[in-house]
mmCIF file of C-alpha atoms in Angstrom:
data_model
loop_
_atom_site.group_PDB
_atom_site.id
_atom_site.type_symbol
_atom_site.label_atom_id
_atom_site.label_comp_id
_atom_site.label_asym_id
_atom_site.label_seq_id
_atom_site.Cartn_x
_atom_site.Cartn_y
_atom_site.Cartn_z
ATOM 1 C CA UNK Y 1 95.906 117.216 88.703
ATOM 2 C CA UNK Y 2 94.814 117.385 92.615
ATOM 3 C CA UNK Y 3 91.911 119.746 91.649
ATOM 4 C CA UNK Y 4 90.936 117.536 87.989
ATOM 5 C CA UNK Y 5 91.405 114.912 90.482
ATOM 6 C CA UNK Y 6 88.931 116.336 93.163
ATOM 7 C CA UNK Y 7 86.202 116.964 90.548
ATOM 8 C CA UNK Y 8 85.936 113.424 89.704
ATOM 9 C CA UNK Y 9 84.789 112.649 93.072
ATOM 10 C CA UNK Y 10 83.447 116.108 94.546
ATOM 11 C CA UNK Y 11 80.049 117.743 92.805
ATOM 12 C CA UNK Y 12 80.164 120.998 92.678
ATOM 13 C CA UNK Y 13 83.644 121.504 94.915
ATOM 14 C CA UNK Y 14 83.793 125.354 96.334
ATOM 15 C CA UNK Y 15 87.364 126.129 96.429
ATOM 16 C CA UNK Y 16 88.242 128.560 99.183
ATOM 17 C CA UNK Y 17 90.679 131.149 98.300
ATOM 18 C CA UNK Y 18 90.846 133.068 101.724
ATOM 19 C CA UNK Y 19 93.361 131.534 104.259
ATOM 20 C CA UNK Y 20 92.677 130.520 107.409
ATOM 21 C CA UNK Y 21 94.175 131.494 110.427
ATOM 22 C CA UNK Y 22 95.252 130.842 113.861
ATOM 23 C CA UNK Y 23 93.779 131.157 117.239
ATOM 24 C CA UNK Y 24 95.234 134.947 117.418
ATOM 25 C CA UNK Y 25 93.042 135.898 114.287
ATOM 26 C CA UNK Y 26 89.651 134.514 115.634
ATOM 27 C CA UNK Y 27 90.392 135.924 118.829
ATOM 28 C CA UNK Y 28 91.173 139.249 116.775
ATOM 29 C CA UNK Y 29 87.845 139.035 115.092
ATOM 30 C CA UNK Y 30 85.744 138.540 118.221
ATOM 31 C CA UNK Y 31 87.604 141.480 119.669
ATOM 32 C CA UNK Y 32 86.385 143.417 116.893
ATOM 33 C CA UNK Y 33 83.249 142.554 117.575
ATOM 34 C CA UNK Y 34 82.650 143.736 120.589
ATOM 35 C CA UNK Y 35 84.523 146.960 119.952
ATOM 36 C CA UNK Y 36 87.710 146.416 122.454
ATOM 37 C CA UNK Y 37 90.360 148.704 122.853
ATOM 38 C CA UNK Y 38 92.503 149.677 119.895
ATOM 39 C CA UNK Y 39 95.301 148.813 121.577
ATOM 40 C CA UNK Y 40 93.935 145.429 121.887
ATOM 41 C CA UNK Y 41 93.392 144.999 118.433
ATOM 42 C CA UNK Y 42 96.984 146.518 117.212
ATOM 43 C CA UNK Y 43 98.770 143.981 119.824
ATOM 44 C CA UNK Y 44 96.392 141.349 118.460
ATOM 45 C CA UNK Y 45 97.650 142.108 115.041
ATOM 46 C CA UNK Y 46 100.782 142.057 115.392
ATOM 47 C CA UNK Y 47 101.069 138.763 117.059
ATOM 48 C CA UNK Y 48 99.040 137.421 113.895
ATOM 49 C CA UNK Y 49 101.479 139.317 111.738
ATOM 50 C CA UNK Y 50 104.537 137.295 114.123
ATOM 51 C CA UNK Y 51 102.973 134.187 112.657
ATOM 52 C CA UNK Y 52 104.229 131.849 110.086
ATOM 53 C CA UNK Y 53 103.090 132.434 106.336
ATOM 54 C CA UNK Y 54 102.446 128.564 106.621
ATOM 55 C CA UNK Y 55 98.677 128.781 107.167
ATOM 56 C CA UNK Y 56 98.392 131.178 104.269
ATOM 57 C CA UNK Y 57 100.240 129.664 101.692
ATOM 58 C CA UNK Y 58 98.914 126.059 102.837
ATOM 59 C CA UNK Y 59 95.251 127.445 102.631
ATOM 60 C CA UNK Y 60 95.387 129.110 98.966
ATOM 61 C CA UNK Y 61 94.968 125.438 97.597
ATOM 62 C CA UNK Y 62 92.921 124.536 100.758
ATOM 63 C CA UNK Y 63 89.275 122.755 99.177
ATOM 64 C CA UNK Y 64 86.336 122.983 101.747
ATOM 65 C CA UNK Y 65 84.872 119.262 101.925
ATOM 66 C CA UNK Y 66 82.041 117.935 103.897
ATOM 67 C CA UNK Y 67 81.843 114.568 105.551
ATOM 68 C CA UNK Y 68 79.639 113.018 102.422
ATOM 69 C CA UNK Y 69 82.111 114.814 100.164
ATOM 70 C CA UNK Y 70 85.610 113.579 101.725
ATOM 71 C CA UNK Y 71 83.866 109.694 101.833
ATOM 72 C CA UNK Y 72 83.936 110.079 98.131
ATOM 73 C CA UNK Y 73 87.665 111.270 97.820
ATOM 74 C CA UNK Y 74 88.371 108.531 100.289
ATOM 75 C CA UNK Y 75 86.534 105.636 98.089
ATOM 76 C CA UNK Y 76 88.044 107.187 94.655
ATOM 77 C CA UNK Y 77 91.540 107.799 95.792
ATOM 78 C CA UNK Y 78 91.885 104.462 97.349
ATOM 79 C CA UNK Y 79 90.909 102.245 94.947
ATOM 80 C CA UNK Y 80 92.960 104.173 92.099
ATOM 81 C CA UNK Y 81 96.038 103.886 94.573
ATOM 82 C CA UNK Y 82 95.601 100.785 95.189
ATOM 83 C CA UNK Y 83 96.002 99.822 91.091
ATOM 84 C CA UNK Y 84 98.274 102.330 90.572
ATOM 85 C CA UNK Y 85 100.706 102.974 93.382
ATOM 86 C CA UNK Y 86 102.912 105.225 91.387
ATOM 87 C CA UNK Y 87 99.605 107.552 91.427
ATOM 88 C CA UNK Y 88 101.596 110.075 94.321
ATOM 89 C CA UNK Y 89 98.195 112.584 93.781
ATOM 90 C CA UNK Y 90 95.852 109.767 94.710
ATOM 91 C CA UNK Y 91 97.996 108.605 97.846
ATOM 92 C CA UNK Y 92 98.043 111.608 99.343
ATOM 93 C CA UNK Y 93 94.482 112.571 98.623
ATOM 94 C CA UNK Y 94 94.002 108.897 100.840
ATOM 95 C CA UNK Y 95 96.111 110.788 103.452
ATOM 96 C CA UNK Y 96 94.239 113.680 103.953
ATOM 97 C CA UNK Y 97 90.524 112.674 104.113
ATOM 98 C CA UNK Y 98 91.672 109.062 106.448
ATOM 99 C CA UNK Y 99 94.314 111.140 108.005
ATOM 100 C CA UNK Y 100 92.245 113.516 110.820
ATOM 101 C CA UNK Y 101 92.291 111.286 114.101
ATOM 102 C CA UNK Y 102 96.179 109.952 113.625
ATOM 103 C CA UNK Y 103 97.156 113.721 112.853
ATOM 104 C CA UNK Y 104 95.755 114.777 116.136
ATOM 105 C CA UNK Y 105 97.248 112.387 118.310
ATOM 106 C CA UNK Y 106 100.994 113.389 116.511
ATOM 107 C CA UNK Y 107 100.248 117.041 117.215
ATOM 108 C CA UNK Y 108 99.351 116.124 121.146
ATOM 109 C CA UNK Y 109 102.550 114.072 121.184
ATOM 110 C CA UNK Y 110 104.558 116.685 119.838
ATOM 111 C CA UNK Y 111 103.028 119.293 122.074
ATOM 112 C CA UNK Y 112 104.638 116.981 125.415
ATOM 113 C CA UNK Y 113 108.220 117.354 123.761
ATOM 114 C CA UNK Y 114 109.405 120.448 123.704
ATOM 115 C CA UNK Y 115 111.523 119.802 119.919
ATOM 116 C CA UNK Y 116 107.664 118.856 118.973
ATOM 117 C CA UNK Y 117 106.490 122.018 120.169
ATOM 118 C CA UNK Y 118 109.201 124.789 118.613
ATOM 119 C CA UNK Y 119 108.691 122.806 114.929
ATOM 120 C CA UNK Y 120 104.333 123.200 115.864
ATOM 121 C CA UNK Y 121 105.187 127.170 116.805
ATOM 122 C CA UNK Y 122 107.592 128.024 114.530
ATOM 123 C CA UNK Y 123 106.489 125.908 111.486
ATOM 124 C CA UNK Y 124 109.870 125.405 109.303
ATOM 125 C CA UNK Y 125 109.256 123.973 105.894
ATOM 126 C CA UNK Y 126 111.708 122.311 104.008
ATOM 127 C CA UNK Y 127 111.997 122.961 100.219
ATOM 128 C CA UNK Y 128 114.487 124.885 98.065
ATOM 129 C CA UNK Y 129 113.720 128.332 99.542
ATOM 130 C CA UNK Y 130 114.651 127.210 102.973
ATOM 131 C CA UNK Y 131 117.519 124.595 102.674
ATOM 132 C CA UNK Y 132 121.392 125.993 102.158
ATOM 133 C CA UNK Y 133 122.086 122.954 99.398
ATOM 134 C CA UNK Y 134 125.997 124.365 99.426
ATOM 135 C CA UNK Y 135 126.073 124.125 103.329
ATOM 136 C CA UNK Y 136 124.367 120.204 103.368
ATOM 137 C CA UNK Y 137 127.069 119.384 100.795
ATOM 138 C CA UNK Y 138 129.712 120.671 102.971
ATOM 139 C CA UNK Y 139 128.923 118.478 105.612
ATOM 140 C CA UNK Y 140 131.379 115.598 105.972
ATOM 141 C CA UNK Y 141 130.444 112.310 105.202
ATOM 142 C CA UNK Y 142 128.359 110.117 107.163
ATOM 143 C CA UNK Y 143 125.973 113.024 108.493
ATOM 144 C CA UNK Y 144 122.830 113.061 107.695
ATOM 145 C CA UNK Y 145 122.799 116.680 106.182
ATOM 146 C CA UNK Y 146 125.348 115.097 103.394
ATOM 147 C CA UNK Y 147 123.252 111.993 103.303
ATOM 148 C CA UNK Y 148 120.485 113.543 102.434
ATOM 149 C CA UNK Y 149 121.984 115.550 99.257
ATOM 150 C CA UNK Y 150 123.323 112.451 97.635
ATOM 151 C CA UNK Y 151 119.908 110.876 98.379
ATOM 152 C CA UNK Y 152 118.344 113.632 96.300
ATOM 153 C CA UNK Y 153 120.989 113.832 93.535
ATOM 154 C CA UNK Y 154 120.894 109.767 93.410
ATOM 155 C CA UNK Y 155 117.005 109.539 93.432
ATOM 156 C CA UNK Y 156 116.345 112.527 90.958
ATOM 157 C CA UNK Y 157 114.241 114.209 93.270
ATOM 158 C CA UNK Y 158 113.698 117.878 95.069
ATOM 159 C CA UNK Y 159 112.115 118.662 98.482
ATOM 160 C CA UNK Y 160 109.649 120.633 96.427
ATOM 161 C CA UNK Y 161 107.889 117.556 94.768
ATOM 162 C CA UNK Y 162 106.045 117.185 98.008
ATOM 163 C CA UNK Y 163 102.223 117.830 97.365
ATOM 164 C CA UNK Y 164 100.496 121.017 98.843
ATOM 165 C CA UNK Y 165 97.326 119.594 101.473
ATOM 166 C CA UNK Y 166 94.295 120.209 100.052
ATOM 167 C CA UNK Y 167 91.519 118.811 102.265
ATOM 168 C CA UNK Y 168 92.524 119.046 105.931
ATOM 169 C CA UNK Y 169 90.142 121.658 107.528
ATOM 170 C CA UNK Y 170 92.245 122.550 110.628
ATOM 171 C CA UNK Y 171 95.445 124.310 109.965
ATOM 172 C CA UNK Y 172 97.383 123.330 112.654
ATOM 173 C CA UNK Y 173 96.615 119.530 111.566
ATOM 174 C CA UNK Y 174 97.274 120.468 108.243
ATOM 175 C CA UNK Y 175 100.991 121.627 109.182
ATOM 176 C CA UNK Y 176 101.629 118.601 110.358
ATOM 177 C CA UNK Y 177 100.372 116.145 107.054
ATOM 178 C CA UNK Y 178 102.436 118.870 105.262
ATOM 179 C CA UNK Y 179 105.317 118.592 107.850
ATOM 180 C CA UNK Y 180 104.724 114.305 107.448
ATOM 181 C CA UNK Y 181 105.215 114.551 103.789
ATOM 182 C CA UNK Y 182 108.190 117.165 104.056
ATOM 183 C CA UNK Y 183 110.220 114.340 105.957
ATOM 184 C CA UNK Y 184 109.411 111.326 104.046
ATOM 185 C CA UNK Y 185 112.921 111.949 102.043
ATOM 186 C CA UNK Y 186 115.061 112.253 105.338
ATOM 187 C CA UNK Y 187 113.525 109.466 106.515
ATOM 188 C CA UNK Y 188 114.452 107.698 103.049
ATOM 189 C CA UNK Y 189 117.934 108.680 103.871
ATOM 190 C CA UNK Y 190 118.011 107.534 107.300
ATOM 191 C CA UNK Y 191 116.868 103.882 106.699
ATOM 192 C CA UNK Y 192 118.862 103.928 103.139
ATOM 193 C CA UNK Y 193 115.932 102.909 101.582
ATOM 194 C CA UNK Y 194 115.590 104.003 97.437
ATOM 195 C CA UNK Y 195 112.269 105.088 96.142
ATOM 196 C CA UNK Y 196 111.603 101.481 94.059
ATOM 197 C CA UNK Y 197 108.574 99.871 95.951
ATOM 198 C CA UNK Y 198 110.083 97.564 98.004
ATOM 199 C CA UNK Y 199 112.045 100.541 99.265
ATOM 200 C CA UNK Y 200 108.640 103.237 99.830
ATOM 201 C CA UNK Y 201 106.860 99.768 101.510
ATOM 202 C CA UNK Y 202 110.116 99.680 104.185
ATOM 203 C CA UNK Y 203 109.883 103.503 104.401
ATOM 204 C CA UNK Y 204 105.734 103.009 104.942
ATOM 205 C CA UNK Y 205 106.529 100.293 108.108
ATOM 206 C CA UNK Y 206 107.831 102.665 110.006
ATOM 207 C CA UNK Y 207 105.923 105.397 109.046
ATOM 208 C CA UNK Y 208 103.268 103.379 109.812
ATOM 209 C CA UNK Y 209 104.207 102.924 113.266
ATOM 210 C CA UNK Y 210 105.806 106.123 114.157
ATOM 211 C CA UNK Y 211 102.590 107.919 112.669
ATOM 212 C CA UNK Y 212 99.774 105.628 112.490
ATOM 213 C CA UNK Y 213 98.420 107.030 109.622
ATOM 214 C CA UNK Y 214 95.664 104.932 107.762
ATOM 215 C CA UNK Y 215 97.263 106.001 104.302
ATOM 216 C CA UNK Y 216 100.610 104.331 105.367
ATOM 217 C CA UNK Y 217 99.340 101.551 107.296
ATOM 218 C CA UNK Y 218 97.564 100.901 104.336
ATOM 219 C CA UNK Y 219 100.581 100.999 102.267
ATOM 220 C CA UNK Y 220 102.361 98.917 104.501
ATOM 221 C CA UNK Y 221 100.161 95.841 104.604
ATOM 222 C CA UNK Y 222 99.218 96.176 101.164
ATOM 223 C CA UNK Y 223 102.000 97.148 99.303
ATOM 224 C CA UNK Y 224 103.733 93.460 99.638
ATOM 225 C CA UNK Y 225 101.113 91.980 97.873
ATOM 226 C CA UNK Y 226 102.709 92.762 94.717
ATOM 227 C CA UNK Y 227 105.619 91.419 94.859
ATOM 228 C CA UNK Y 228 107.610 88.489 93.795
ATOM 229 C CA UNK Y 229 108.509 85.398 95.976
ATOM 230 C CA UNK Y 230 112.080 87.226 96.198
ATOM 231 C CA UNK Y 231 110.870 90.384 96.719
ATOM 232 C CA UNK Y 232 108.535 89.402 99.879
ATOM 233 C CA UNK Y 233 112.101 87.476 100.671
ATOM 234 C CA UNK Y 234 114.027 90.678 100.635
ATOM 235 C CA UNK Y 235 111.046 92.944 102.104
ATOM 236 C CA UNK Y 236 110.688 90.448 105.593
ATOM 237 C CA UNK Y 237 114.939 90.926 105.668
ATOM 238 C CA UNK Y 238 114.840 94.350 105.732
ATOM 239 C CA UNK Y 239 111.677 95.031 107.893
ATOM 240 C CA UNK Y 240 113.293 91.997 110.736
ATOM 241 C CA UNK Y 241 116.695 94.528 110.259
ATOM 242 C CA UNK Y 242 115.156 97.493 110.897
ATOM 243 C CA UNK Y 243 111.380 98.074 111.366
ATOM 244 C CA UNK Y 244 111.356 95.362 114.828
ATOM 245 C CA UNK Y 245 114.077 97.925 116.286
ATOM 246 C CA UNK Y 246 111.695 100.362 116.287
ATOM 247 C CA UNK Y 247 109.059 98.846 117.559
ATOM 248 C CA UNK Y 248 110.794 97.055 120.645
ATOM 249 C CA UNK Y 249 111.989 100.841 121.454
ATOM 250 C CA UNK Y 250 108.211 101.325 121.355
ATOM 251 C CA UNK Y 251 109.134 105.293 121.196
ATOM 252 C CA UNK Y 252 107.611 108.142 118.772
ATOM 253 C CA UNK Y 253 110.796 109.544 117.709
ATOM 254 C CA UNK Y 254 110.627 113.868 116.584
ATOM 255 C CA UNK Y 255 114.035 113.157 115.550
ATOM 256 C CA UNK Y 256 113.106 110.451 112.776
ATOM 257 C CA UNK Y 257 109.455 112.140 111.779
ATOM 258 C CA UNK Y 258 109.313 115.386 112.800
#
């Protein structure tokens, strides 16, 4: 759907199927290049080979844009997410081409913390390959690991429903719109919030601050709009509750996000 999706707004779209990698590979290839030592080049490669398979499974589904390019995507996806919020494809298509200046600034402020910096070198994911489902559901009640399993179990949901990024050009920044999404369900479970739309606009508030990504701002101020009287009622409860907390604390929290 992301790539039928794409086509609609993208002429003549050139997929590329090679991954990118990190700084170790381009300073691999310049080594090459110049015809340094093989011993440079076998330590470079192995440090590349040391590296997360993030980038390259990330970057098989990675679509080259340019600016003219991701301005369409951006027009498109917003206006069918905007009539259609359920459209998950379109919302994070919104994330990805509005998403480049916010994603920077939560990579440099997860660089300063050094939790922030082990998940930026080490990459974990979180899907059904990497979580121990027996182990969460071991946990006693009331932590967050057991929390979480009854949140998926009561929503009908997996960790792998989160969309691959298709149109961030920098990997590192693409980690951590992939790592954003990835999170959105603990942070579901950590405000108690169900996936109806009052509950995604709560989840989108703090997002929204914590992040400062357009895509949830955007979700945030204009999700309300459809709702009832009661529901705007029941919205401005929970956001005086829970959202203001946050904000007063005026902190970027690794533990609620990242």
């Amino acid at each position: 759907m992301m790539h039928q999706v794409s086509r609609m707004f993208v002429n003549k779209l050139h997929v590329c199927k090679f991954c990118f990698r990190f700084l170790p590979r381009i300073s691999c290839s310049k080594r090459l290049s110049t015809q340094t030592s093989s011993a440079e080049i076998e330590d470079e490669s192995n440090l590349e080979r040391t590296t997360d398979n993030f980038t390259s499974s990330l970057y098989d589904d990675h679509i080259q844009t340019s600016l003219l390019q991701k301005a369409l995507l951006t027009i498109g996806s917003s206006i069918l997410s905007i009539t259609d919020p359920y459209r998950h494809d379109m919302v994070a298509v919104l994330g990805e081409t509005t998403g480049y200046v916010a994603a920077k600034q939560i990579r440099d402020k997860m660089l300063q913390d050094p939790e922030g910096s082990s998940i930026l070198r080490d990459k974990p994911r979180i899907n059904s390959d990497t979580l121990d489902y027996q182990f969460l559901e071991s946990l006693p009640q009331g932590s967050l690991g057991h929390a979480y399993m009854d949140f998926l179990k009561d929503n009908n949901v997996t960790p792998d429903t989160r969309r691959p990024v298709h149109f961030v050009d920098d990997p590192e920044l693409a980690y951590v719109v992939q790592r954003y999404r990835e999170v959105h369900d603990l942070n579901h479970t950590l405000l108690g919030m169900p996936t109806n739309m009052l509950g995604e606009v709560a989840v989108k508030w703090v997002e929204a601050m914590q992040t400062g990504l357009p895509m949830c701002v955007a979700g945030a101020l204009l999700g309300p709009v459809r709702f009832r009287k009661k529901a705007k009622r029941k919205i401005s409860e929970v956001l005086s509750s829970m959202v203001c907390k946050l904000w007063i604390s005026g902190q970027f929290s690794d533990e609620c996000i990242f």
